[in-house]
XYZ file of C-alpha atoms in Angstrom:
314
model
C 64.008 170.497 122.614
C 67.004 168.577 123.478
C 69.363 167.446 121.073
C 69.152 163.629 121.146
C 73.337 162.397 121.181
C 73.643 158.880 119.635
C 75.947 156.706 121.652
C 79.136 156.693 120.177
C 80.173 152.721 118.698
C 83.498 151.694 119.313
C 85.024 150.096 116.222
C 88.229 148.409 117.411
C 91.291 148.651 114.881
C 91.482 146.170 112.334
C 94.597 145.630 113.607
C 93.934 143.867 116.542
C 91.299 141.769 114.566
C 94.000 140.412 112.718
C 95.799 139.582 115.441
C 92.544 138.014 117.470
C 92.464 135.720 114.426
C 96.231 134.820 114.342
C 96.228 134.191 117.691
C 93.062 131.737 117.531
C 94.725 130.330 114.841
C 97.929 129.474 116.744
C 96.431 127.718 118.917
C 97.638 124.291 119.464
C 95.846 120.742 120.207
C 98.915 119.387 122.151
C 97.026 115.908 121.972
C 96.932 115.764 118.859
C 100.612 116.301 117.435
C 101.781 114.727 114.167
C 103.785 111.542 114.514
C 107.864 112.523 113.815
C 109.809 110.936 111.626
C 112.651 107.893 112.625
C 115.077 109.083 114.477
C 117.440 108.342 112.542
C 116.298 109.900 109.604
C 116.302 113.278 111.494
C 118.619 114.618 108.254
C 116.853 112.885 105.923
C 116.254 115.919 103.615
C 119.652 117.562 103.772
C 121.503 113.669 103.361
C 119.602 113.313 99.997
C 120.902 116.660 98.552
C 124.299 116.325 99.807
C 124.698 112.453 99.436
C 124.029 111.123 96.075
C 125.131 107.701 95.406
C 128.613 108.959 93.518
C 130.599 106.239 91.614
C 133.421 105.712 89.425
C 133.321 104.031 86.089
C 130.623 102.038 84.463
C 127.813 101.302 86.053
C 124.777 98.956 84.582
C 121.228 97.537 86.649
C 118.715 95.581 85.219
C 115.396 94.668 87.554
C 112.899 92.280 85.566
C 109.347 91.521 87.721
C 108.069 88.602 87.311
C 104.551 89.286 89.055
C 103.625 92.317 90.724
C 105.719 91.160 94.296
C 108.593 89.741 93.567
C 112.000 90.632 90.851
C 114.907 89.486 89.829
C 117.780 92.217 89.723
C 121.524 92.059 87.975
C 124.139 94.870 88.472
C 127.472 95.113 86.444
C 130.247 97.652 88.297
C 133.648 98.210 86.057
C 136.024 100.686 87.461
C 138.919 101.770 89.567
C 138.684 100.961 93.498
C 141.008 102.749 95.494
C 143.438 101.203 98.206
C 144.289 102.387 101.829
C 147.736 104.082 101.637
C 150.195 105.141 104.357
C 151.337 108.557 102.281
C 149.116 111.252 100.889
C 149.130 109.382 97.058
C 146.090 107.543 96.106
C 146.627 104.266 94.887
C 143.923 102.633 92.636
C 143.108 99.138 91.010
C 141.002 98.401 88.197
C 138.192 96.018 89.326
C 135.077 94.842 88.123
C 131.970 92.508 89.737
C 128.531 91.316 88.966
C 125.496 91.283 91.491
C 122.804 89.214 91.750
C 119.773 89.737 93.375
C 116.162 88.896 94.130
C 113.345 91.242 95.788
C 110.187 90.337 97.553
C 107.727 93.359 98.106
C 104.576 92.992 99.706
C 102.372 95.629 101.731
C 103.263 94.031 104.895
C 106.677 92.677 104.270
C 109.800 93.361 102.439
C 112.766 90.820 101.733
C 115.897 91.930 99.725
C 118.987 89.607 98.884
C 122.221 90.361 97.101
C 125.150 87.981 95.904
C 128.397 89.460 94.768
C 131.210 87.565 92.704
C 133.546 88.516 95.369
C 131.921 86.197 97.616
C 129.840 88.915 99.938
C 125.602 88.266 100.533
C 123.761 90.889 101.513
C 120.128 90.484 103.229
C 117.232 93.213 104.342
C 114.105 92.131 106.021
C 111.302 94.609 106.440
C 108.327 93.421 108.234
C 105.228 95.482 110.020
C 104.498 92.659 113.242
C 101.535 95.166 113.641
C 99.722 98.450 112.733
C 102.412 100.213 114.951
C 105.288 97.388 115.358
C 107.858 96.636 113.046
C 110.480 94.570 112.740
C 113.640 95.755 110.609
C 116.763 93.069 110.176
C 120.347 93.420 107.906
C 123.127 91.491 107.520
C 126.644 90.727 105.605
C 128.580 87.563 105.257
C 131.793 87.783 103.778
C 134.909 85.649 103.811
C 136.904 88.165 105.145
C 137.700 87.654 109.330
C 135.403 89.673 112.065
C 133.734 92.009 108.454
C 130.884 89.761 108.688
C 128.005 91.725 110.754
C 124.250 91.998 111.464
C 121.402 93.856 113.094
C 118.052 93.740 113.972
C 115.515 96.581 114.827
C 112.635 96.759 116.670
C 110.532 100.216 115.413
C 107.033 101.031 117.602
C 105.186 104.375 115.818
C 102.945 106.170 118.825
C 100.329 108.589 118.084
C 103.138 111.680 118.268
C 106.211 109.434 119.059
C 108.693 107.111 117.623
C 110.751 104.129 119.621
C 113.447 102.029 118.469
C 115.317 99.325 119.934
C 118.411 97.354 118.319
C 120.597 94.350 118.459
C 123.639 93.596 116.837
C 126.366 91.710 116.588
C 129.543 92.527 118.651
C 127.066 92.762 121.561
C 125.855 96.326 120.454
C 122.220 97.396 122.298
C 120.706 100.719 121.425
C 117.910 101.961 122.314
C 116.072 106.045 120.810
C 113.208 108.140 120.795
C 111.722 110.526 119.500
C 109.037 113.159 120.911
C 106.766 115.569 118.843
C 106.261 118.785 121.348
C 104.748 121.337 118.540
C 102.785 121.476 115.028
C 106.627 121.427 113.787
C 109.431 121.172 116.483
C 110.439 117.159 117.478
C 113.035 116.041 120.320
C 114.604 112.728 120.627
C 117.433 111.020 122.336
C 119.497 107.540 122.063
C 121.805 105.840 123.864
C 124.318 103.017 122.847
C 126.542 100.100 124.443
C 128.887 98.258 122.322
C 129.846 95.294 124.743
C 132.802 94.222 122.602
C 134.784 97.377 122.734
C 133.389 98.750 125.989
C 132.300 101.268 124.654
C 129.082 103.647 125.400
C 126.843 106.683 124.751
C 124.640 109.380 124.596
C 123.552 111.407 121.775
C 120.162 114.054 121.846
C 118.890 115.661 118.723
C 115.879 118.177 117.406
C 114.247 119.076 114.495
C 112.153 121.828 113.317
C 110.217 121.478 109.990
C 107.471 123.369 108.053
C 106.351 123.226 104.697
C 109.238 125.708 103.108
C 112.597 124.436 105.516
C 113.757 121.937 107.846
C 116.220 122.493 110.368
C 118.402 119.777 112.285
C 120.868 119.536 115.016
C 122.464 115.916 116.595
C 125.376 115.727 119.289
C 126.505 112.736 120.868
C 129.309 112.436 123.582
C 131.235 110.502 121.017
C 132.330 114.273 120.125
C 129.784 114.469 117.283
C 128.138 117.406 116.325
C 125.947 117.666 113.447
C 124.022 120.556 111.955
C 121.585 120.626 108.560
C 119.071 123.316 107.029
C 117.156 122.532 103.937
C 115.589 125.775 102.503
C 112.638 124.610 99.441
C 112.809 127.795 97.223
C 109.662 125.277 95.448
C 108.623 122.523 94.564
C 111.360 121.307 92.214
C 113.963 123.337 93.588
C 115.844 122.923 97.210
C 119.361 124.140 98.504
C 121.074 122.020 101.467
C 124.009 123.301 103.653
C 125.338 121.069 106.374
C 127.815 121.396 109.171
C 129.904 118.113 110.788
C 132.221 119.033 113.456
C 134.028 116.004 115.593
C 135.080 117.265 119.081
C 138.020 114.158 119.703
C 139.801 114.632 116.413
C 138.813 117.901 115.527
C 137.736 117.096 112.049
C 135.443 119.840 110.587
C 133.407 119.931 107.361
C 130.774 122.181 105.997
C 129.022 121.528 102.694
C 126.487 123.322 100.428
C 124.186 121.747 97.800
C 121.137 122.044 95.542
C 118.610 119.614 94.695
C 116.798 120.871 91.532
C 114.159 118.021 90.041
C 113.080 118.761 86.212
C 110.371 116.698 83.762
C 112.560 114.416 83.245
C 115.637 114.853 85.269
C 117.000 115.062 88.521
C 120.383 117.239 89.248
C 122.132 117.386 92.102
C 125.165 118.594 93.300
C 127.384 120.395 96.404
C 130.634 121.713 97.146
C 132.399 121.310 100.524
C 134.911 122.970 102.736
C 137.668 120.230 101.775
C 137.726 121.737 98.553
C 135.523 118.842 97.114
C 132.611 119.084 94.256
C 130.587 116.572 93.122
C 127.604 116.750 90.828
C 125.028 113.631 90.165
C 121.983 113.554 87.117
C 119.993 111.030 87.001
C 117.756 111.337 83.251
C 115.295 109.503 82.514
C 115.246 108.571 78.631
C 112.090 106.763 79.060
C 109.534 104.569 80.513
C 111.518 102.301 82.860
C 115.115 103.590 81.365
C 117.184 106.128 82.987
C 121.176 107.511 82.362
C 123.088 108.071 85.207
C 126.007 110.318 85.381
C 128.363 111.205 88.180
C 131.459 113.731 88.480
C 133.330 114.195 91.994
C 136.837 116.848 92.213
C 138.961 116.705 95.226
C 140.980 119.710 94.755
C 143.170 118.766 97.914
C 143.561 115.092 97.108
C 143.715 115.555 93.494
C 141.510 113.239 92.839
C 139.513 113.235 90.045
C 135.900 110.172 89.832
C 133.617 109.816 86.788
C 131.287 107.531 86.307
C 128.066 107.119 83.811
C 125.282 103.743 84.257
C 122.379 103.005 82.932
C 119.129 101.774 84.764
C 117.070 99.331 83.293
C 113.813 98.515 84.777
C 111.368 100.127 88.133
């Protein structure tokens, strides 16, 4: 009798079953990319690590709602303000000034105002003209000659792109956009004409962002050349590095920071390659009350800024 041979079954490695999943996994819907953020908010991420509000002296804000849209706001600012010198020396003043301002918030509009004792008013206008039209608009008027200036932006959000257009005095147009062409990768471009100094140009940018960094890179052919990374070791802790580089006057700077948000603080701080650190906390003491403190060193300069506020008030 013959000896009946089964038919031999060909398991394939469990290797390339892993990577049969991974690959139908990677696939990509290029029709349905996410929508990318402003373009100019590219370094969004990296600007709030390495760009905290620093100030020097005594600073105190008080907002007071009246109904759930609109607020009254009053600022208090004591300290030094530093003059424009011909030598190296820094020269300061001791100044002081109160703000006044008033806020109206609404889901579909926004409207900001702020008066200063030294005679400057400030306004911001957000409003959404549609579900994917918006219309953005600030200004300054000051007594000071040709410091007075304004702007107005037109923002449409596509499906997986962003346009803007803008107007502004001095017979500035400008005109970007923005382009989602992956899950995380986003081009974009802008150009520029500022009719009063005759003056043009051209800038491109990309960013690539996932869940645990975002990566950044701007040039313009003003000479500008811009590079940030934002690595998030978790969720309350983030380090920042950026890189500015100006091809005309061949100014370079490189920075490093951390972003580190607690229960009931936020710390941040950097150090750059001008030999300048700064630190900023912001505590919060309790509902609706928060201490501010603020430290900058300019080693080079020898320049020394500290300031402390308080923040009453959402």
């Amino acid at each position: 009798m013959a000896t009946l041979i089964p038919p031999s079954v060909i398991v394939p490695p469990a290797n390339s079953m892993s990577a049969a999943v991974e690959s139908e996994k990677e696939k990509v819907d290029y029709l349905n990319l996410p929508c990318p953020i402003p373009y100019e908010e590219i370094h969004r991420e990296a600007l709030m690590s390495l760009k905290p509000e620093l100030f020097e002296g005594l600073r105190f804000d008080f907002t007071k709602g009246l109904n759930q849209r609109f607020s009254l706001s009053h600022s208090v600012f004591m300290g030094p303000t530093e003059l424009p010198t011909q030598s190296a020396d820094i020269v300061k003043i001791p100044t002081a000034h109160y703000e006044f301002g008033a806020n109206f918030i609404d889901p579909q509009m926004m409207l900001i105002g702020r008066v200063m004792t030294d005679g400057r008013v400030n306004a911001r206008v957000k409003c959404d003209l549609s579900e994917n039209l918006s219309l953005k608009a600030n200004g300054q008027l000051t007594g000071e000659p040709h410091m007075s200036h304004g702007m107005v932006n037109f923002d449409y959000k596509g499906k997986d792109y962003r346009t803007q257009f803008q107007l502004g005095n001095g017979a500035l147009l400008g005109a970007s956009y923005i382009q989602s062409v992956g899950p995380h990768l986003s081009l974009g471009g802008e150009v520029f004409w500022a009719g009063q100094h005759r003056k043009s140009g051209i800038g491109y940018a990309a960013r690539y962002n996932t869940d645990k960094m975002v990566a950044a890179g701007q040039v313009a052919s003003t000479g500008m050349v811009a590079l940030s990374y934002v690595q998030k070791i978790s969720d309350k802790v983030s380090l920042a590095s950026d890189f500015m580089y100006n091809y005309m006057s061949r100014d370079v700077t490189a920075s490093f920071g951390y972003d580190y948000i607690l229960r009931q603080c936020r710390l941040r701080g950097k150090i750059d390659s001008n030999g300048c650190v700064a630190a900023f906390l912001e505590e919060r003491l309790n509902m609706g009350l928060n201490f501010i403190l603020s430290a900058e060193v300019d080693h080079k300069k020898k320049d020394y800024k500290f300031g402390f506020g308080l923040t009453v008030g959402e």
